[in-house]
mmCIF file of C-alpha atoms in Angstrom:
data_model
loop_
_atom_site.group_PDB
_atom_site.id
_atom_site.type_symbol
_atom_site.label_atom_id
_atom_site.label_comp_id
_atom_site.label_asym_id
_atom_site.label_seq_id
_atom_site.Cartn_x
_atom_site.Cartn_y
_atom_site.Cartn_z
ATOM 1 C CA MET A 1 -14.272 44.534 28.118
ATOM 2 C CA ASP A 2 -15.757 42.386 30.866
ATOM 3 C CA PHE A 3 -13.987 38.998 30.995
ATOM 4 C CA ASN A 4 -17.173 36.979 31.593
ATOM 5 C CA LEU A 5 -18.904 38.676 28.671
ATOM 6 C CA PHE A 6 -15.881 37.986 26.458
ATOM 7 C CA MET A 7 -15.731 34.313 27.490
ATOM 8 C CA GLY A 8 -19.482 33.981 27.017
ATOM 9 C CA ASP A 9 -19.089 35.103 23.412
ATOM 10 C CA ILE A 10 -16.257 32.619 22.835
ATOM 11 C CA ALA A 11 -18.210 29.757 24.424
ATOM 12 C CA GLU A 12 -21.345 30.597 22.417
ATOM 13 C CA SER A 13 -19.337 30.609 19.200
ATOM 14 C CA ALA A 14 -17.788 27.235 20.092
ATOM 15 C CA ARG A 15 -21.227 25.805 20.890
ATOM 16 C CA ASN A 16 -22.668 27.051 17.615
ATOM 17 C CA GLU A 17 -19.795 25.681 15.572
ATOM 18 C CA ILE A 18 -20.220 22.111 16.808
ATOM 19 C CA THR A 19 -24.030 22.074 16.822
ATOM 20 C CA GLN A 20 -24.122 23.444 13.266
ATOM 21 C CA ALA A 21 -21.886 20.525 12.314
ATOM 22 C CA GLY A 22 -24.637 18.165 13.504
ATOM 23 C CA PHE A 23 -23.738 17.378 17.119
ATOM 24 C CA GLU A 24 -26.420 17.507 19.816
ATOM 25 C CA GLU A 25 -25.456 19.459 22.928
ATOM 26 C CA LEU A 26 -25.770 17.668 26.262
ATOM 27 C CA ARG A 27 -25.985 20.476 28.818
ATOM 28 C CA THR A 28 -27.446 18.656 31.826
ATOM 29 C CA THR A 29 -26.879 15.362 33.578
ATOM 30 C CA ASP A 30 -30.327 14.236 32.418
ATOM 31 C CA ASP A 31 -29.284 14.958 28.813
ATOM 32 C CA VAL A 32 -26.155 12.836 29.301
ATOM 33 C CA LYS A 33 -28.012 9.935 30.943
ATOM 34 C CA GLU A 34 -30.598 9.868 28.174
ATOM 35 C CA ALA A 35 -28.155 10.101 25.270
ATOM 36 C CA LEU A 36 -25.512 7.716 26.578
ATOM 37 C CA SER A 37 -28.067 5.061 27.507
ATOM 38 C CA ASP A 38 -29.122 4.733 23.856
ATOM 39 C CA GLU A 39 -28.163 1.591 21.982
ATOM 40 C CA GLY A 40 -25.694 1.817 19.137
ATOM 41 C CA THR A 41 -22.547 3.842 18.657
ATOM 42 C CA THR A 42 -22.155 7.356 20.005
ATOM 43 C CA LEU A 43 -19.378 9.846 19.372
ATOM 44 C CA VAL A 44 -18.984 12.308 22.243
ATOM 45 C CA MET A 45 -16.939 15.421 21.545
ATOM 46 C CA VAL A 46 -15.682 17.055 24.738
ATOM 47 C CA ASN A 47 -15.629 20.676 23.599
ATOM 48 C CA SER A 48 -13.574 23.501 25.111
ATOM 49 C CA THR A 49 -12.514 27.067 24.455
ATOM 50 C CA CYS A 50 -8.817 26.296 23.945
ATOM 51 C CA GLY A 51 -7.049 26.907 20.667
ATOM 52 C CA CYS A 52 -6.703 23.235 19.735
ATOM 53 C CA ALA A 53 -10.474 22.809 20.097
ATOM 54 C CA GLY A 54 -11.202 25.668 17.701
ATOM 55 C CA GLY A 55 -8.282 25.095 15.366
ATOM 56 C CA VAL A 56 -8.257 21.297 15.222
ATOM 57 C CA ALA A 57 -10.969 19.383 17.120
ATOM 58 C CA ARG A 58 -14.166 21.130 15.998
ATOM 59 C CA PRO A 59 -13.099 21.340 12.329
ATOM 60 C CA ALA A 60 -12.082 17.663 12.471
ATOM 61 C CA ALA A 61 -15.409 16.702 14.040
ATOM 62 C CA ALA A 62 -17.325 18.553 11.337
ATOM 63 C CA SER A 63 -15.348 16.861 8.559
ATOM 64 C CA ALA A 64 -15.003 13.331 9.945
ATOM 65 C CA ILE A 65 -18.725 12.643 9.995
ATOM 66 C CA HIS A 66 -19.029 12.980 6.214
ATOM 67 C CA TYR A 67 -17.934 9.409 5.654
ATOM 68 C CA ASP A 68 -19.280 6.008 4.606
ATOM 69 C CA LYS A 69 -19.382 4.858 8.233
ATOM 70 C CA ARG A 70 -20.195 6.963 11.247
ATOM 71 C CA PRO A 71 -21.677 6.634 14.734
ATOM 72 C CA ASN A 72 -25.442 6.407 15.187
ATOM 73 C CA GLN A 73 -25.395 9.440 17.459
ATOM 74 C CA LEU A 74 -23.238 12.596 17.608
ATOM 75 C CA VAL A 75 -23.221 14.483 20.900
ATOM 76 C CA THR A 76 -21.101 17.046 22.704
ATOM 77 C CA VAL A 77 -20.443 18.202 26.247
ATOM 78 C CA PHE A 78 -18.620 21.444 27.053
ATOM 79 C CA ALA A 79 -15.758 21.252 29.549
ATOM 80 C CA GLY A 80 -15.554 24.281 31.806
ATOM 81 C CA GLN A 81 -19.056 25.402 30.843
ATOM 82 C CA ASP A 82 -21.511 22.586 31.542
ATOM 83 C CA ARG A 83 -19.478 21.086 34.365
ATOM 84 C CA GLU A 84 -21.947 18.555 35.778
ATOM 85 C CA ALA A 85 -22.845 17.187 32.348
ATOM 86 C CA THR A 86 -19.166 16.906 31.435
ATOM 87 C CA GLU A 87 -18.294 15.186 34.720
ATOM 88 C CA LEU A 88 -21.040 12.622 34.217
ATOM 89 C CA ALA A 89 -20.047 11.981 30.595
ATOM 90 C CA ARG A 90 -16.459 11.416 31.703
ATOM 91 C CA GLN A 91 -17.649 8.676 34.063
ATOM 92 C CA TYR A 92 -18.510 6.695 30.926
ATOM 93 C CA PHE A 93 -14.903 7.047 29.681
ATOM 94 C CA GLU A 94 -13.557 4.436 32.085
ATOM 95 C CA GLY A 95 -9.796 3.996 31.905
ATOM 96 C CA TYR A 96 -9.173 7.437 30.419
ATOM 97 C CA GLU A 97 -8.100 10.591 32.228
ATOM 98 C CA PRO A 98 -10.188 13.764 31.783
ATOM 99 C CA SER A 99 -9.076 15.475 28.603
ATOM 100 C CA SER A 100 -10.432 18.373 26.590
ATOM 101 C CA PRO A 101 -10.857 18.649 23.808
ATOM 102 C CA SER A 102 -11.281 14.960 23.151
ATOM 103 C CA PHE A 103 -13.515 12.422 21.463
ATOM 104 C CA ALA A 104 -15.004 9.290 23.012
ATOM 105 C CA LEU A 105 -16.566 6.525 20.942
ATOM 106 C CA LEU A 106 -19.060 4.431 22.877
ATOM 107 C CA LYS A 107 -21.261 1.494 21.992
ATOM 108 C CA ASP A 108 -24.362 0.819 24.069
ATOM 109 C CA GLY A 109 -22.993 3.214 26.703
ATOM 110 C CA GLN A 110 -19.616 1.441 26.973
ATOM 111 C CA ILE A 111 -16.357 3.124 26.005
ATOM 112 C CA LEU A 112 -14.610 1.686 22.963
ATOM 113 C CA LYS A 113 -11.833 4.197 22.297
ATOM 114 C CA MET A 114 -10.869 7.808 22.847
ATOM 115 C CA VAL A 115 -8.954 10.379 20.883
ATOM 116 C CA GLU A 116 -7.395 12.374 23.693
ATOM 117 C CA ARG A 117 -6.070 15.923 23.785
ATOM 118 C CA HIS A 118 -2.479 14.766 23.228
ATOM 119 C CA GLU A 119 -3.675 13.191 19.959
ATOM 120 C CA ILE A 120 -5.301 16.498 18.930
ATOM 121 C CA GLU A 121 -3.026 19.279 20.152
ATOM 122 C CA GLY A 122 -0.125 19.792 17.760
ATOM 123 C CA HIS A 123 -1.780 17.726 15.029
ATOM 124 C CA SER A 124 -3.596 18.899 11.929
ATOM 125 C CA PRO A 125 -7.362 18.605 11.530
ATOM 126 C CA VAL A 126 -6.755 16.068 8.737
ATOM 127 C CA GLU A 127 -4.747 13.843 11.081
ATOM 128 C CA VAL A 128 -7.578 13.905 13.616
ATOM 129 C CA VAL A 129 -10.162 13.230 10.887
ATOM 130 C CA ASN A 130 -8.114 10.183 9.885
ATOM 131 C CA LYS A 131 -8.021 8.933 13.502
ATOM 132 C CA LEU A 132 -11.771 9.365 13.885
ATOM 133 C CA GLN A 133 -12.586 7.746 10.561
ATOM 134 C CA GLY A 134 -10.276 4.848 11.451
ATOM 135 C CA LEU A 135 -12.418 4.309 14.557
ATOM 136 C CA PHE A 136 -15.576 4.586 12.466
ATOM 137 C CA ASP A 137 -14.209 1.908 10.106
ATOM 138 C CA GLN A 138 -13.481 -0.356 13.057
ATOM 139 C CA TYR A 139 -16.634 0.114 15.123
ATOM 140 C CA CYS A 140 -19.438 1.715 13.088
ATOM 141 C CA GLU A 141 -21.763 0.500 10.378
ATOM 142 C CA ASP A 142 -22.339 1.945 6.914
ATOM 143 C CA ILE A 143 -24.777 4.826 6.801
#
């Protein structure tokens, strides 16, 4: 099997999983500029094709948002796939090293907190859900 075809299938599956959960894909720099300039809270999931993204991060993202408090906006960029969009999004994550998968919580375009790869890899989806919902409790309003 052709490697690029194989990876395309994996990436498409990863994209579908997070968008079906309710996250809007930001595939271009214009998409990122528009979404991250919005007022309110925004959760950015930095998606990837690694095992901890599929086994922990995406399931946690899909579950965490079913909560009394959540960000106003749910968006995702795809590391290794939509490189320019991901690079621009990471510029908003001031003080944090590039990490994927990861989650960034912003308010009015300013970084509040991140859940980085080291807080995802080796953890259960439930642990990551708890971290995200703890941030929602701290920074987001009731829905």
